[in-house]
Coordinates of C-alpha atoms in Angstrom, one line a residue:
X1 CA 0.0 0.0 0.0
X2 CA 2.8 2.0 1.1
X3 CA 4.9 1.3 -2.2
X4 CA 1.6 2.2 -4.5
X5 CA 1.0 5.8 -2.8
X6 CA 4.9 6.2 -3.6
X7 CA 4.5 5.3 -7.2
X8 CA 1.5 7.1 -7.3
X9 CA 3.3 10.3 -6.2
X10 CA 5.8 9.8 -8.4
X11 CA 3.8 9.4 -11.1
X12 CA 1.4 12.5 -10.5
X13 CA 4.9 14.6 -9.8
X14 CA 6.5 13.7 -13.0
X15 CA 3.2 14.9 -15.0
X16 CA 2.7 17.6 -13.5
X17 CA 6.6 18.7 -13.9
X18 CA 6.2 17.6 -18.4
X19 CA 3.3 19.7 -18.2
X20 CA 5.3 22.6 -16.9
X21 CA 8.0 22.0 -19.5
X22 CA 5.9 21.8 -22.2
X23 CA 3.9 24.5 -21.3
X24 CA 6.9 26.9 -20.9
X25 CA 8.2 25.7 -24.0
X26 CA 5.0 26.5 -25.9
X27 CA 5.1 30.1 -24.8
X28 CA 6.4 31.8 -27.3
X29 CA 8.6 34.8 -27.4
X30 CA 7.7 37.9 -29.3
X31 CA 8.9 41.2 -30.2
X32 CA 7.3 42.9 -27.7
X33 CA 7.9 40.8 -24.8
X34 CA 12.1 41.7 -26.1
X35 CA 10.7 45.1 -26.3
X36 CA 8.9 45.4 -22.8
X37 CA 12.1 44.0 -21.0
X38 CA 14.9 46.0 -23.2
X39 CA 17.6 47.9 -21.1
X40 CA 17.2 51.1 -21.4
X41 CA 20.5 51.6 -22.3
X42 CA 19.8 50.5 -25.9
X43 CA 17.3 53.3 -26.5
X44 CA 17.6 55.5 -23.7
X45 CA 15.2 58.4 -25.0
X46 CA 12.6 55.6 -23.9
X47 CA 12.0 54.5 -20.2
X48 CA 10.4 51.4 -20.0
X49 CA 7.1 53.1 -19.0
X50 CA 7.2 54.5 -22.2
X51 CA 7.7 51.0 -23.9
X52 CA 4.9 49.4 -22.4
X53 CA 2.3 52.2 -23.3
X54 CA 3.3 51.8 -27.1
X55 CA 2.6 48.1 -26.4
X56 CA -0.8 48.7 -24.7
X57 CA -1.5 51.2 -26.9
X58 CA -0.9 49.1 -30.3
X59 CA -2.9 46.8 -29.0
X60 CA -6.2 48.6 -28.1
X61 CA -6.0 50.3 -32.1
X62 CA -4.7 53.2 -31.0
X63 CA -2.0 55.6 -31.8
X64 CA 1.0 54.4 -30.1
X65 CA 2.7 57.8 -29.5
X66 CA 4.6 58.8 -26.1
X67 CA 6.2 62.2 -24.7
X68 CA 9.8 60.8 -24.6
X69 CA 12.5 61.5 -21.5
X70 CA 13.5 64.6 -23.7
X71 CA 10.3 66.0 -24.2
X72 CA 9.6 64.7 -27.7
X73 CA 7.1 62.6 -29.4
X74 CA 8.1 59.2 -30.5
X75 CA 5.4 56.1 -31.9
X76 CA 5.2 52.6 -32.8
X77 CA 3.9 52.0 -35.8
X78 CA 4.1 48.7 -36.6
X79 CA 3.8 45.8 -34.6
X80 CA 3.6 42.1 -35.1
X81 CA 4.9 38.9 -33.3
X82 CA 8.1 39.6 -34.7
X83 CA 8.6 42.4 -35.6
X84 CA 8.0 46.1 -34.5
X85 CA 8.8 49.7 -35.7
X86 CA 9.5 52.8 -33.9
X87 CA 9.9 56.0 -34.8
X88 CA 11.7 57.6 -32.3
X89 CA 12.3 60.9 -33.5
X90 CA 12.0 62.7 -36.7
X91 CA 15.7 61.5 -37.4
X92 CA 15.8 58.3 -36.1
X93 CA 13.3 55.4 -36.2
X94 CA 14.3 51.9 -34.5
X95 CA 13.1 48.2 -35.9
X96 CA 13.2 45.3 -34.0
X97 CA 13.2 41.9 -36.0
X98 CA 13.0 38.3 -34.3
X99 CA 14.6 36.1 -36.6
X100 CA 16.2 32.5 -36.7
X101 CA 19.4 31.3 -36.5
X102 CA 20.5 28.2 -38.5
X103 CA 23.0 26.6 -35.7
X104 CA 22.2 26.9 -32.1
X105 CA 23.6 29.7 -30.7
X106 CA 20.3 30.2 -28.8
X107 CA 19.4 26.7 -28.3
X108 CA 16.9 27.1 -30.7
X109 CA 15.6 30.9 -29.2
X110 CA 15.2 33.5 -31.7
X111 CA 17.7 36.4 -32.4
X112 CA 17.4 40.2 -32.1
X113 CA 17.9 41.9 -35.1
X114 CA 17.8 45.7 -33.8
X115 CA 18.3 48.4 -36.5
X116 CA 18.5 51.8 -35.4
X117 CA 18.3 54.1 -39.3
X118 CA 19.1 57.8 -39.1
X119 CA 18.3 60.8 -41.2
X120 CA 15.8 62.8 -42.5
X121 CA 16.5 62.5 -45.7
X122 CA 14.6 59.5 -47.4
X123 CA 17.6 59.6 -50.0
X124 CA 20.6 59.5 -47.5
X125 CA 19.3 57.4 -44.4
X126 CA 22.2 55.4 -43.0
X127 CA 21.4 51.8 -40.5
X128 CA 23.3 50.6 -38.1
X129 CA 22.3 46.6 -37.3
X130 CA 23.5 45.0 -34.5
X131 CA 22.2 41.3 -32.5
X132 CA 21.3 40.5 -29.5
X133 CA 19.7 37.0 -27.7
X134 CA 16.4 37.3 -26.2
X135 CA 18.5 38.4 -22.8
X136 CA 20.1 41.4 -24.6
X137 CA 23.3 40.2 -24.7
X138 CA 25.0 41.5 -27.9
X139 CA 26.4 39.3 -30.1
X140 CA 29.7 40.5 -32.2
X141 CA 29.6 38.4 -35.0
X142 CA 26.5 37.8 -37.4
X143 CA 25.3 34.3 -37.5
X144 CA 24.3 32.7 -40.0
X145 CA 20.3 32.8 -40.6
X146 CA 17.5 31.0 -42.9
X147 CA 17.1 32.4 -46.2
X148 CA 14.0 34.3 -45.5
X149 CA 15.3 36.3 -42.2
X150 CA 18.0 37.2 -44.7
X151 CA 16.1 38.8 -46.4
X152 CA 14.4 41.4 -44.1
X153 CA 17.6 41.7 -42.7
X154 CA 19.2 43.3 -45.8
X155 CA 15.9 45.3 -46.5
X156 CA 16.0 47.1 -44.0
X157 CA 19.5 48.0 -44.9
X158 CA 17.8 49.2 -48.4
X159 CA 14.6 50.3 -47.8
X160 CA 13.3 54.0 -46.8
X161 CA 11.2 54.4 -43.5
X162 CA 8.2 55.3 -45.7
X163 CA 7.7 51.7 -47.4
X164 CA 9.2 49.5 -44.5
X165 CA 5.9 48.4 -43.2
X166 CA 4.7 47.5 -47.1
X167 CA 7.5 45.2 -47.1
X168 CA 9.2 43.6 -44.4
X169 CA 5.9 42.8 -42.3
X170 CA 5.0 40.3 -45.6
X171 CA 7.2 37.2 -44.9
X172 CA 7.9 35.0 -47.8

């Protein structure tokens, strides 16, 4: 009797503990959980406050437009799973990509692509792209990535704010 209620135990324990792990597992990250959880040394014009209204704000419709820590409007406007688009000021919008690496740096997490693009001037914007892991620590060199991150990768190095959303939202 003794031995079964053990069993039993054991048995109940190490269901409820797969269920954890696949459940954790399941929960996918997005772009705006990498967002919400940024350090604000990355994009220091925004506290986090300011973050998580754009987020809340994105999602009830609305305009997702903020009085920034220098007294400034900035707005999100785009947002998806993975991907989001900020403009922070009128010389400097920020994208955030979530994208796939082909060997497991990660074990098998997603990659921040973080652009920042300067300028005013649709004709002489200039990007800077750097990657991070979903804990924002950078990483130095590029790793290699499927075919179709590759791609919104180097169009965002091409493209002018003005038609980023038409493009790099639509995945192939």
């Amino acid at each position: 009797m003794i031995l079964g209620t053990i069993v039993h135990r054991t048995l109940l324990t190490g269901i409820l503990l797969c269920g954890m792990a696949v459940l954790c597992h399941a929960q996918k990250k997005t772009v705006s959980d990498m967002f919400r959880v940024m350090p604000d040394s990355l994009l220091p014009v925004l506290s986090e406050n300011n973050r998580l209204d754009m987020i809340d704000f994105m999602a009830s419709g609305m305009k997702a437009a903020v009085t920034n820590r220098i007294g400034g409007e900035s707005e999100m406007t785009a947002l998806t799973d993975d991907s989001l688009r900020v403009k922070v000021s009128d010389a400097q919008t920020v994208t955030l990509l979530l994208v796939s690496p082909l060997d497991s740096i990660e074990s098998g997490n997603p990659i921040i692509c973080f652009v920042r693009t300067y300028g005013t001037n649709e004709s002489m914007l200039q990007s800077v792209t750097s990657f991070y892991t979903t804990q924002w620590s950078q990483i130095l060199q590029e790793p290699p990535f499927k075919d179709a991150d590759v791609k919104r990768i180097k169009a965002l190095d091409v493209q002018t704010i003005l038609n980023w959303e038409r493009g790099i939202l639509k995945k192939d």
